[in-house]
PDB file of C-alpha atoms (C1' of nucleotides) in Angstrom:
ATOM      1  CA  MET A 366      64.457  -3.375  82.332  1.00 36.00           C
ATOM      2  CA  ASP A 367      67.634  -2.057  83.661  1.00 40.00           C
ATOM      3  CA  GLN A 368      69.832  -1.590  80.554  1.00 43.00           C
ATOM      4  CA  VAL A 369      73.379  -1.947  81.073  1.00 41.00           C
ATOM      5  CA  HIS A 370      75.346  -1.063  78.218  1.00 38.00           C
ATOM      6  CA  GLY A 371      77.521  -4.200  77.269  1.00 32.00           C
ATOM      7  CA  LYS A 372      79.640  -6.327  79.459  1.00 31.00           C
ATOM      8  CA  SER A 373      80.126  -5.901  83.243  1.00 32.00           C
ATOM      9  CA  CYS A 374      83.548  -5.971  84.438  1.00 31.00           C
ATOM     10  CA  SER A 375      84.408  -8.892  86.630  1.00 33.00           C
ATOM     11  CA  SER A 376      86.519  -8.810  89.996  1.00 32.00           C
ATOM     12  CA  GLY A 377      90.099  -8.624  90.134  1.00 35.00           C
ATOM     13  CA  THR A 378      92.126  -5.929  88.088  1.00 42.00           C
ATOM     14  CA  PRO A 379      90.326  -2.256  88.337  1.00 43.00           C
ATOM     15  CA  PRO A 380      88.152  -1.727  85.500  1.00 47.00           C
ATOM     16  CA  SER A 381      89.607  -0.072  82.470  1.00 49.00           C
ATOM     17  CA  GLU A 382      88.476   3.145  80.829  1.00 47.00           C
ATOM     18  CA  GLU A 383      86.879   0.771  78.474  1.00 49.00           C
ATOM     19  CA  ASP A 384      85.341  -1.510  80.798  1.00 52.00           C
ATOM     20  CA  GLN A 385      83.772   1.786  82.535  1.00 53.00           C
ATOM     21  CA  MET A 386      82.226   2.975  79.448  1.00 53.00           C
ATOM     22  CA  ALA A 387      80.838  -0.675  78.688  1.00 55.00           C
ATOM     23  CA  ASP A 388      79.412  -0.703  82.277  1.00 71.00           C
ATOM     24  CA  LEU A 389      77.443   2.635  81.792  1.00 81.00           C
ATOM     25  CA  ARG A 390      73.812   2.290  82.768  1.00 85.00           C
ATOM     26  CA  ARG A 391      71.120   3.527  80.231  1.00 85.00           C
ATOM     27  CA  GLY A 392      67.432   3.910  80.288  1.00 87.00           C
ATOM     28  CA  PRO A 393      65.122   5.051  83.114  1.00 89.00           C
ATOM     29  CA  TRP A 394      66.585   6.350  86.299  1.00 91.00           C
ATOM     30  CA  THR A 395      65.891   4.507  89.489  1.00 90.00           C
ATOM     31  CA  VAL A 396      64.868   6.293  92.648  1.00 90.00           C
ATOM     32  CA  GLU A 397      68.539   5.495  94.303  1.00 90.00           C
ATOM     33  CA  GLU A 398      70.180   7.251  91.174  1.00 90.00           C
ATOM     34  CA  ASP A 399      68.215  10.219  91.500  1.00 90.00           C
ATOM     35  CA  PHE A 400      68.786  10.364  95.313  1.00 91.00           C
ATOM     36  CA  MET A 401      72.594   9.974  94.415  1.00 90.00           C
ATOM     37  CA  LEU A 402      72.504  12.771  91.835  1.00 90.00           C
ATOM     38  CA  ILE A 403      70.419  15.179  94.174  1.00 91.00           C
ATOM     39  CA  ASN A 404      72.565  14.611  97.017  1.00 90.00           C
ATOM     40  CA  TYR A 405      76.003  15.264  95.119  1.00 90.00           C
ATOM     41  CA  ILE A 406      74.660  18.258  93.551  1.00 90.00           C
ATOM     42  CA  SER A 407      73.356  19.616  96.793  1.00 88.00           C
ATOM     43  CA  ASN A 408      76.926  19.100  98.282  1.00 88.00           C
ATOM     44  CA  HIS A 409      78.963  20.013  95.251  1.00 87.00           C
ATOM     45  CA  GLY A 410      77.021  22.038  92.750  1.00 87.00           C
ATOM     46  CA  GLU A 411      76.234  21.201  89.306  1.00 85.00           C
ATOM     47  CA  GLY A 412      78.398  21.454  86.323  1.00 81.00           C
ATOM     48  CA  ARG A 413      81.509  19.443  85.045  1.00 86.00           C
ATOM     49  CA  TRP A 414      78.909  16.381  84.406  1.00 89.00           C
ATOM     50  CA  ASN A 415      81.388  13.751  83.372  1.00 86.00           C
ATOM     51  CA  SER A 416      83.554  13.994  86.472  1.00 88.00           C
ATOM     52  CA  LEU A 417      80.219  14.612  88.569  1.00 89.00           C
ATOM     53  CA  ALA A 418      78.938  11.383  87.200  1.00 89.00           C
ATOM     54  CA  ARG A 419      82.229   9.435  88.259  1.00 87.00           C
ATOM     55  CA  HIS A 420      82.399  11.220  91.738  1.00 88.00           C
ATOM     56  CA  ALA A 421      78.979  10.811  92.632  1.00 89.00           C
ATOM     57  CA  GLY A 422      79.329   6.835  91.893  1.00 88.00           C
ATOM     58  CA  LEU A 423      76.740   7.003  89.150  1.00 88.00           C
ATOM     59  CA  LYS A 424      77.526   4.556  86.332  1.00 88.00           C
ATOM     60  CA  ARG A 425      75.819   6.971  83.878  1.00 90.00           C
ATOM     61  CA  THR A 426      77.281   9.369  81.340  1.00 89.00           C
ATOM     62  CA  GLY A 427      77.701  13.044  82.323  1.00 89.00           C
ATOM     63  CA  LYS A 428      75.295  13.784  79.594  1.00 89.00           C
ATOM     64  CA  SER A 429      72.645  11.606  81.059  1.00 91.00           C
ATOM     65  CA  CYS A 430      73.221  13.071  84.522  1.00 91.00           C
ATOM     66  CA  ARG A 431      72.978  16.676  83.103  1.00 89.00           C
ATOM     67  CA  LEU A 432      69.549  15.778  81.357  1.00 90.00           C
ATOM     68  CA  ARG A 433      68.090  13.921  84.216  1.00 91.00           C
ATOM     69  CA  TRP A 434      68.829  16.900  86.686  1.00 91.00           C
ATOM     70  CA  LEU A 435      67.852  19.825  84.099  1.00 90.00           C
ATOM     71  CA  ASN A 436      64.475  17.878  82.810  1.00 90.00           C
ATOM     72  CA  TYR A 437      63.421  16.517  86.013  1.00 90.00           C
ATOM     73  CA  LEU A 438      65.167  16.633  89.293  1.00 90.00           C
ATOM     74  CA  ARG A 439      65.856  20.438  89.523  1.00 88.00           C
ATOM     75  CA  PRO A 440      64.002  21.915  92.258  1.00 87.00           C
ATOM     76  CA  ASP A 441      62.434  24.587  90.133  1.00 85.00           C
ATOM     77  CA  VAL A 442      61.163  22.415  87.441  1.00 87.00           C
ATOM     78  CA  ARG A 443      57.328  22.785  86.741  1.00 84.00           C
ATOM     79  CA  ARG A 444      55.268  19.763  86.022  1.00 81.00           C
ATOM     80  CA  GLY A 445      51.679  19.421  84.995  1.00 80.00           C
ATOM     81  CA  ASN A 446      49.642  21.161  82.125  1.00 81.00           C
ATOM     82  CA  ILE A 447      50.877  23.675  80.068  1.00 84.00           C
ATOM     83  CA  THR A 448      48.667  26.713  81.021  1.00 84.00           C
ATOM     84  CA  PRO A 449      47.072  28.925  78.424  1.00 82.00           C
ATOM     85  CA  GLU A 450      49.676  31.757  79.079  1.00 83.00           C
ATOM     86  CA  GLU A 451      52.246  29.333  78.400  1.00 87.00           C
ATOM     87  CA  GLN A 452      50.655  27.890  75.386  1.00 86.00           C
ATOM     88  CA  LEU A 453      50.254  31.552  74.113  1.00 85.00           C
ATOM     89  CA  LEU A 454      53.940  32.324  74.762  1.00 87.00           C
ATOM     90  CA  ILE A 455      55.179  28.956  73.160  1.00 87.00           C
ATOM     91  CA  LEU A 456      53.312  29.725  69.933  1.00 85.00           C
ATOM     92  CA  GLU A 457      54.243  33.311  69.869  1.00 84.00           C
ATOM     93  CA  LEU A 458      58.099  32.600  70.736  1.00 87.00           C
ATOM     94  CA  HIS A 459      58.103  29.890  68.092  1.00 86.00           C
ATOM     95  CA  SER A 460      56.751  32.022  65.470  1.00 82.00           C
ATOM     96  CA  ARG A 461      59.561  34.335  66.179  1.00 83.00           C
ATOM     97  CA  TRP A 462      62.346  31.775  66.644  1.00 84.00           C
ATOM     98  CA  GLY A 463      61.385  28.292  65.013  1.00 83.00           C
ATOM     99  CA  ASN A 464      62.338  25.274  67.094  1.00 83.00           C
ATOM    100  CA  ARG A 465      64.982  27.058  69.450  1.00 85.00           C
ATOM    101  CA  TRP A 466      63.615  25.309  72.342  1.00 88.00           C
ATOM    102  CA  SER A 467      66.052  26.192  74.906  1.00 86.00           C
ATOM    103  CA  LYS A 468      65.588  29.793  73.912  1.00 87.00           C
ATOM    104  CA  ILE A 469      61.985  29.459  74.299  1.00 88.00           C
ATOM    105  CA  ALA A 470      62.152  27.744  77.563  1.00 89.00           C
ATOM    106  CA  GLN A 471      64.302  30.586  78.791  1.00 87.00           C
ATOM    107  CA  HIS A 472      60.866  32.673  78.717  1.00 88.00           C
ATOM    108  CA  LEU A 473      58.934  29.869  80.481  1.00 88.00           C
ATOM    109  CA  PRO A 474      60.051  29.578  83.931  1.00 87.00           C
ATOM    110  CA  GLY A 475      60.505  26.107  85.185  1.00 87.00           C
ATOM    111  CA  ARG A 476      59.644  24.607  81.850  1.00 90.00           C
ATOM    112  CA  THR A 477      62.431  22.633  80.209  1.00 90.00           C
ATOM    113  CA  ASP A 478      63.316  22.943  76.275  1.00 87.00           C
ATOM    114  CA  ASN A 479      62.218  19.127  76.388  1.00 89.00           C
ATOM    115  CA  GLU A 480      58.748  19.737  77.583  1.00 90.00           C
ATOM    116  CA  ILE A 481      58.169  22.580  75.251  1.00 90.00           C
ATOM    117  CA  LYS A 482      59.457  20.660  72.405  1.00 88.00           C
ATOM    118  CA  ASN A 483      57.301  17.605  73.371  1.00 88.00           C
ATOM    119  CA  TYR A 484      54.266  19.971  73.751  1.00 88.00           C
ATOM    120  CA  TRP A 485      54.973  21.320  70.321  1.00 86.00           C
ATOM    121  CA  ARG A 486      55.481  17.864  68.593  1.00 84.00           C
ATOM    122  CA  THR A 487      52.476  16.239  70.278  1.00 84.00           C
ATOM    123  CA  ARG A 488      49.847  18.933  70.249  1.00 83.00           C
ATOM    124  CA  VAL A 489      50.778  21.580  67.843  1.00 83.00           C
ATOM    125  CA  GLN A 490      52.104  19.260  65.158  1.00 81.00           C
ATOM    126  CA  LYS A 491      49.603  16.811  65.511  1.00 78.00           C
ATOM    127  CA  HIS A 492      47.104  19.456  64.948  1.00 78.00           C
ATOM    128  CA  ALA A 493      48.758  20.840  61.930  1.00 78.00           C
ATOM    129  CA  LYS A 494      48.597  17.266  60.503  1.00 75.00           C
ATOM    130  CA  GLN A 495      44.870  17.186  61.102  1.00 74.00           C
ATOM    131  CA  LEU A 496      44.525  20.513  59.041  1.00 73.00           C
ATOM    132  CA  GLN A 497      46.796  18.679  56.566  1.00 74.00           C
ATOM    133  CA  CYS A 498      49.135  21.768  56.569  1.00 74.00           C
ATOM    134  CA  ASP A 499      52.772  21.980  57.270  1.00 74.00           C
ATOM    135  CA  VAL A 500      53.721  23.663  60.495  1.00 75.00           C
ATOM    136  CA  ASN A 501      56.157  26.025  58.752  1.00 73.00           C
ATOM    137  CA  SER A 502      53.554  27.067  56.137  1.00 75.00           C
ATOM    138  CA  LYS A 503      51.649  30.474  56.009  1.00 76.00           C
ATOM    139  CA  LYS A 504      48.313  28.382  56.283  1.00 76.00           C
ATOM    140  CA  PHE A 505      49.483  26.991  59.576  1.00 78.00           C
ATOM    141  CA  LYS A 506      50.886  30.281  60.927  1.00 78.00           C
ATOM    142  CA  ASP A 507      47.538  32.077  60.098  1.00 78.00           C
ATOM    143  CA  VAL A 508      45.675  29.596  61.893  1.00 76.00           C
ATOM    144  CA  MET A 509      48.027  30.241  64.768  1.00 79.00           C
ATOM    145  CA  GLN A 510      47.798  33.846  64.460  1.00 77.00           C
ATOM    146  CA  TYR A 511      44.219  34.373  63.906  1.00 78.00           C
ATOM    147  CA  LEU A 512      42.348  31.680  65.752  1.00 78.00           C
ATOM    148  CA  TRP A 513      44.618  29.817  68.396  1.00 78.00           C
ATOM    149  CA  MET A 514      46.327  32.807  69.800  1.00 80.00           C
ATOM    150  CA  PRO A 515      42.983  34.841  70.051  1.00 79.00           C
ATOM    151  CA  ARG A 516      41.460  32.052  71.744  1.00 77.00           C
ATOM    152  CA  LEU A 517      44.255  31.525  74.124  1.00 77.00           C
ATOM    153  CA  MET A 518      44.062  35.279  75.098  1.00 80.00           C
ATOM    154  CA  GLU A 519      40.385  35.240  75.276  1.00 78.00           C
ATOM    155  CA  ARG A 520      41.086  32.371  77.883  1.00 76.00           C
ATOM    156  CA  ILE A 521      43.517  34.236  79.750  1.00 75.00           C
ATOM    157  CA  HIS A 522      41.421  37.173  79.762  1.00 78.00           C
ATOM    158  CA  ALA A 523      38.279  35.282  80.952  1.00 75.00           C
ATOM    159  CA  ALA A 524      40.396  33.908  83.646  1.00 70.00           C
ATOM    160  CA  GLY A 525      41.807  37.389  84.633  1.00 68.00           C
ATOM    161  CA  VAL A 526      38.549  38.777  84.791  1.00 64.00           C
ATOM    162  CA  ASN A 527      37.104  35.825  86.768  1.00 63.00           C
ATOM    163  CA  LYS A 528      39.756  36.530  89.185  1.00 56.00           C
ATOM    164  CA  SER A 529      38.876  40.382  88.787  1.00 49.00           C
ATOM    165  CA  SER A 530      42.602  41.310  89.207  1.00 43.00           C
ATOM    166  CA  ILE A 531      44.154  42.158  85.757  1.00 36.00           C
ATOM    167  CA  ASN A 532      46.990  44.383  86.134  1.00 41.00           C
ATOM    168  CA  GLY A 533      44.930  47.614  85.340  1.00 36.00           C
ATOM    169  CA  GLY A 534      44.504  46.643  81.950  1.00 35.00           C
ATOM    170  CA  GLY A 535      40.954  45.987  81.154  1.00 34.00           C
ATOM    171  CA  GLY A 536      39.218  46.513  77.850  1.00 34.00           C
ATOM    172  CA  GLY A 537      39.720  47.919  74.666  1.00 32.00           C
ATOM    173  CA  GLY A 538      43.286  47.166  74.097  1.00 32.00           C
ATOM    174  CA  GLY A 539      42.947  45.198  71.047  1.00 32.00           C
ATOM    175  CA  VAL A 540      46.260  44.248  70.493  1.00 32.00           C
ATOM    176  CA  LEU A 541      45.127  41.916  67.777  1.00 33.00           C
ATOM    177  CA  GLY A 542      42.806  44.416  66.203  1.00 31.00           C
ATOM    178  CA  GLY A 543      44.853  47.380  65.317  1.00 31.00           C
ATOM    179  CA  SER A 544      47.110  47.824  62.297  1.00 32.00           C
ATOM    180  CA  ASP A 545      49.437  45.683  61.047  1.00 34.00           C
ATOM    181  CA  GLN A 546      52.443  47.401  62.447  1.00 33.00           C
ATOM    182  CA  GLY A 547      53.615  46.998  65.964  1.00 32.00           C
ATOM    183  CA  ASN A 548      50.580  44.940  66.955  1.00 36.00           C
ATOM    184  CA  TYR A 549      50.541  41.143  68.499  1.00 37.00           C
ATOM    185  CA  CYS A 550      49.818  39.809  65.111  1.00 38.00           C
ATOM    186  CA  SER A 551      52.674  41.063  63.310  1.00 37.00           C
ATOM    187  CA  LEU A 552      54.941  39.011  65.037  1.00 38.00           C
ATOM    188  CA  VAL A 553      53.589  35.861  63.271  1.00 36.00           C
ATOM    189  CA  GLY A 554      53.681  37.373  59.860  1.00 36.00           C
ATOM    190  CA  ASP A 555      55.730  36.257  56.824  1.00 36.00           C
ATOM    191  CA  ASP A 556      58.372  33.825  56.998  1.00 36.00           C
ATOM    192  CA  GLN A 557      60.606  35.324  59.636  1.00 38.00           C
ATOM    193  CA  VAL A 558      61.834  33.176  62.118  1.00 35.00           C
ATOM    194  CA  GLU A 559      64.907  34.560  63.632  1.00 36.00           C
ATOM    195  CA  GLU A 560      65.925  38.211  64.530  1.00 39.00           C
ATOM    196  CA  LYS A 561      66.364  40.404  61.609  1.00 38.00           C
ATOM    197  CA  GLY A 562      67.315  43.618  63.147  1.00 37.00           C
ATOM    198  CA  SER A 563      66.868  41.360  66.182  1.00 39.00           C
ATOM    199  CA  MET A 564      64.697  42.752  69.161  1.00 40.00           C
ATOM    200  CA  ASP A 565      66.547  42.847  72.442  1.00 39.00           C
ATOM    201  CA  GLU A 566      65.731  39.834  74.253  1.00 41.00           C
ATOM    202  CA  LYS A 567      64.576  42.160  76.889  1.00 41.00           C
ATOM    203  CA  GLU A 568      61.806  43.413  74.693  1.00 40.00           C
ATOM    204  CA  ILE A 569      60.226  40.354  74.458  1.00 42.00           C
ATOM    205  CA  SER A 570      60.205  39.481  78.252  1.00 42.00           C
ATOM    206  CA  SER A 571      57.438  37.286  79.259  1.00 40.00           C
ATOM    207  CA  SER A 572      56.045  40.264  81.440  1.00 39.00           C
ATOM    208  CA  SER A 573      55.486  42.395  78.166  1.00 42.00           C
ATOM    209  CA  LEU A 574      53.946  39.451  76.671  1.00 42.00           C
ATOM    210  CA  TRP A 575      51.690  38.904  79.646  1.00 39.00           C
ATOM    211  CA  SER A 576      50.485  42.419  79.702  1.00 37.00           C
ATOM    212  CA  GLU A 577      49.802  42.523  75.995  1.00 40.00           C
ATOM    213  CA  SER A 578      47.811  39.384  76.227  1.00 39.00           C
ATOM    214  CA  LEU A 579      45.961  40.501  79.145  1.00 35.00           C
ATOM    215  CA  LEU A 580      45.166  43.984  77.251  1.00 35.00           C
ATOM    216  CA  PHE A 581      43.477  42.095  74.410  1.00 35.00           C
ATOM    217  CA  SER A 582      39.832  42.635  74.130  1.00 35.00           C
ATOM    218  CA  PRO A 583      38.126  39.392  72.627  1.00 35.00           C
ATOM    219  CA  THR A 584      35.612  41.006  70.518  1.00 35.00           C
ATOM    220  CA  SER A 585      38.220  43.419  69.065  1.00 36.00           C
ATOM    221  CA  GLY A 586      40.461  40.721  67.740  1.00 38.00           C
ATOM    222  CA  CYS A 587      38.174  39.176  65.089  1.00 38.00           C
ATOM    223  CA  GLY A 588      37.528  41.116  62.038  1.00 37.00           C
ATOM    224  CA  ASN A 589      40.747  42.317  60.719  1.00 42.00           C
ATOM    225  CA  HIS A 590      43.258  42.055  58.057  1.00 46.00           C
ATOM    226  CA  GLY A 591      40.757  41.414  55.364  1.00 49.00           C
ATOM    227  CA  LEU A 592      40.502  37.953  56.503  1.00 55.00           C
ATOM    228  CA  VAL A 593      37.343  36.235  56.528  1.00 55.00           C
ATOM    229  CA  MET A 594      36.476  35.705  60.216  1.00 50.00           C
ATOM    230  CA  ASP A 595      32.596  35.253  60.699  1.00 49.00           C
ATOM    231  CA  PHE A 596      32.513  31.619  62.090  1.00 46.00           C
ATOM    232  CA  HIS A 597      28.735  32.205  63.127  1.00 42.00           C
ATOM    233  CA  GLU A 598      27.867  29.408  61.003  1.00 38.00           C
ATOM    234  CA  VAL A 599      30.077  26.985  62.510  1.00 39.00           C
ATOM    235  CA  ASP A 600      29.232  25.286  65.665  1.00 37.00           C
ATOM    236  CA  GLN A 601      30.840  26.737  68.898  1.00 37.00           C
ATOM    237  CA  GLY A 602      30.873  30.482  68.272  1.00 32.00           C
ATOM    238  CA  TRP A 603      34.324  31.722  67.182  1.00 33.00           C
ATOM    239  CA  CYS A 604      34.337  34.663  69.842  1.00 33.00           C
ATOM    240  CA  GLY A 605      32.883  33.422  73.029  1.00 31.00           C
ATOM    241  CA  GLY A 606      31.458  30.111  74.048  1.00 32.00           C
ATOM    242  CA  ASP A 607      32.787  27.591  76.281  1.00 32.00           C
ATOM    243  CA  MET A 608      36.337  28.343  77.172  1.00 32.00           C
ATOM    244  CA  SER A 609      37.272  25.061  78.630  1.00 35.00           C
ATOM    245  CA  ASP A 610      38.959  23.283  75.941  1.00 45.00           C
ATOM    246  CA  ASN A 611      38.023  24.609  72.490  1.00 53.00           C
ATOM    247  CA  LEU A 612      41.693  25.803  71.579  1.00 60.00           C
ATOM    248  CA  TRP A 613      41.720  22.814  68.907  1.00 63.00           C
ATOM    249  CA  ASN A 614      38.739  23.067  66.463  1.00 64.00           C
ATOM    250  CA  VAL A 615      39.232  21.412  63.166  1.00 62.00           C
ATOM    251  CA  GLU A 616      36.049  22.102  61.810  1.00 65.00           C
ATOM    252  CA  GLN A 617      36.649  26.013  62.504  1.00 67.00           C
ATOM    253  CA  GLU A 618      39.847  26.076  61.211  1.00 68.00           C
ATOM    254  CA  THR A 619      39.143  24.264  58.035  1.00 69.00           C
ATOM    255  CA  TRP A 620      36.371  26.628  57.570  1.00 69.00           C
ATOM    256  CA  PHE A 621      39.019  29.514  57.948  1.00 68.00           C
ATOM    257  CA  LEU A 622      41.462  27.899  55.695  1.00 69.00           C
ATOM    258  CA  GLU A 623      38.888  27.161  52.954  1.00 68.00           C
ATOM    259  CA  HIS A 624      37.823  30.922  53.144  1.00 67.00           C
ATOM    260  CA  ASN A 625      41.508  32.374  53.142  1.00 68.00           C
ATOM    261  CA  HIS A 626      43.689  29.941  51.594  1.00 62.00           C
ATOM    262  CA  GLN A 627      41.916  28.726  48.364  1.00 55.00           C
ATOM    263  CA  THR A 628      44.516  27.240  46.250  1.00 47.00           C
TER     264      THR A 628
ATOM    265  C1'  DA B 675      38.916  -9.679  79.691  1.00 51.13           C
ATOM    266  C1'  DA B 676      42.220  -9.828  75.940  1.00 51.13           C
ATOM    267  C1'  DC B 677      43.835  -7.234  72.449  1.00 51.13           C
ATOM    268  C1'  DT B 678      45.450  -3.438  69.386  1.00 51.13           C
ATOM    269  C1'  DT B 679      46.133   1.464  68.606  1.00 51.13           C
ATOM    270  C1'  DC B 680      47.162   6.014  70.292  1.00 51.13           C
ATOM    271  C1'  DT B 681      49.415   9.434  73.124  1.00 51.13           C
ATOM    272  C1'  DC B 682      52.643  11.311  75.863  1.00 51.13           C
ATOM    273  C1'  DC B 683      57.159  12.069  77.547  1.00 51.13           C
ATOM    274  C1'  DA B 684      61.735  10.641  79.535  1.00 51.13           C
ATOM    275  C1'  DA B 685      65.775   9.547  77.744  1.00 51.13           C
ATOM    276  C1'  DC B 686      68.976   8.746  74.067  1.00 51.13           C
ATOM    277  C1'  DC B 687      71.807  10.305  69.957  1.00 51.13           C
ATOM    278  C1'  DG B 688      74.500  12.877  66.967  1.00 51.13           C
ATOM    279  C1'  DC B 689      76.309  17.316  66.007  1.00 51.13           C
ATOM    280  C1'  DA B 690      78.146  21.910  66.635  1.00 51.13           C
ATOM    281  C1'  DG B 691      80.519  25.220  69.456  1.00 51.13           C
ATOM    282  C1'  DG B 692      83.614  26.694  72.914  1.00 51.13           C
ATOM    283  C1'  DG B 693      87.423  25.999  75.919  1.00 51.13           C
ATOM    284  C1'  DT B 694      91.467  23.868  77.144  1.00 51.13           C
ATOM    285  C1'  DT B 695      96.237  21.838  76.508  1.00 51.13           C
TER     286       DT B 695
ATOM    287  C1'  DT C1431      96.770  25.246  65.392  1.00 51.13           C
ATOM    288  C1'  DA C1432      95.063  20.660  65.768  1.00 51.13           C
ATOM    289  C1'  DA C1433      93.276  17.470  69.021  1.00 51.13           C
ATOM    290  C1'  DC C1434      90.565  16.668  72.626  1.00 51.13           C
ATOM    291  C1'  DC C1435      87.236  17.153  76.036  1.00 51.13           C
ATOM    292  C1'  DC C1436      82.993  19.057  77.569  1.00 51.13           C
ATOM    293  C1'  DT C1437      78.487  21.194  77.267  1.00 51.13           C
ATOM    294  C1'  DG C1438      74.362  22.130  75.265  1.00 51.13           C
ATOM    295  C1'  DC C1439      71.016  21.885  71.516  1.00 51.13           C
ATOM    296  C1'  DG C1440      67.481  19.633  68.639  1.00 51.13           C
ATOM    297  C1'  DG C1441      65.778  15.757  66.467  1.00 51.13           C
ATOM    298  C1'  DT C1442      64.297  11.164  67.572  1.00 51.13           C
ATOM    299  C1'  DT C1443      63.179   6.859  69.837  1.00 51.13           C
ATOM    300  C1'  DG C1444      60.772   3.578  72.824  1.00 51.13           C
ATOM    301  C1'  DG C1445      58.186   2.400  76.439  1.00 51.13           C
ATOM    302  C1'  DA C1446      54.256   2.831  79.855  1.00 51.13           C
ATOM    303  C1'  DG C1447      49.736   3.844  80.387  1.00 51.13           C
ATOM    304  C1'  DA C1448      45.224   5.448  78.397  1.00 51.13           C
ATOM    305  C1'  DA C1449      42.022   4.595  75.281  1.00 51.13           C
ATOM    306  C1'  DG C1450      39.461   2.087  72.072  1.00 51.13           C
ATOM    307  C1'  DT C1451      37.446  -1.963  69.678  1.00 51.13           C
TER     308       DT C1451
END
DNA sequence: AACTTCTCCAACCGCAGGGTT
DNA sequence: TAACCCTGCGGTTGGAGAAGT
């Protein structure tokens, strides 16, 4: 399905600018195109994408080349499943910045804004839909804050314990369990999206978030903030249980919403 | 096996902002 | 300072493959 935009220029006179535009390729990249782009960038570096596209002999727009490079060909692009750490960070940063995908991506080394955006749309938004709430609603933010993020932290914690090499943190931290100020949960509260009194970017470097996450003690994060958090009557215990893939649990989340968001 | 529906993600589009002429 | 170009961002789309019937 090689799509070529419009007519192709016939032999004879050199192609006009219009013809060149009309001859631009669109759609999926071929191996040859990838090779040409990689080769050119390795010799000349990236940037100035329009002229790069011309000089590399690619019948693509500069935009297309840039996108292909940044989202796919760059050597440091990470592929594969989003890890719990990354998921937690995405939820966390999205709660702070909203759909600022590129900004969020800066804190996930090797992940592209496109990938994070896709993750959000295909997983998180879909799940919000299942819960019949808007991703920007208080309800949804509460689910994120009180269910998903603790679950993720629990997973990370468990994984860390299994590896027996958590950075000296260990138990008791209870980042989620403390008062409302300054703890992990507070980041998601209210309708904040953007940096009022903006925290310095350094302040939310991934390393600080990791350490916060790893300090979390699963049992301490549950019963606080005056919210009803006793899920024992719901299948699949809320704290503990199978850590393999229970981030999304519509039943539990519906229960949570029913007991905390009666309308 | 054939068909339909769903999911995921690569790639496109339009727009905004910044730099240059 | 207006016009143009380039880059980057966020939203959206379309197709391939997986899953379901």
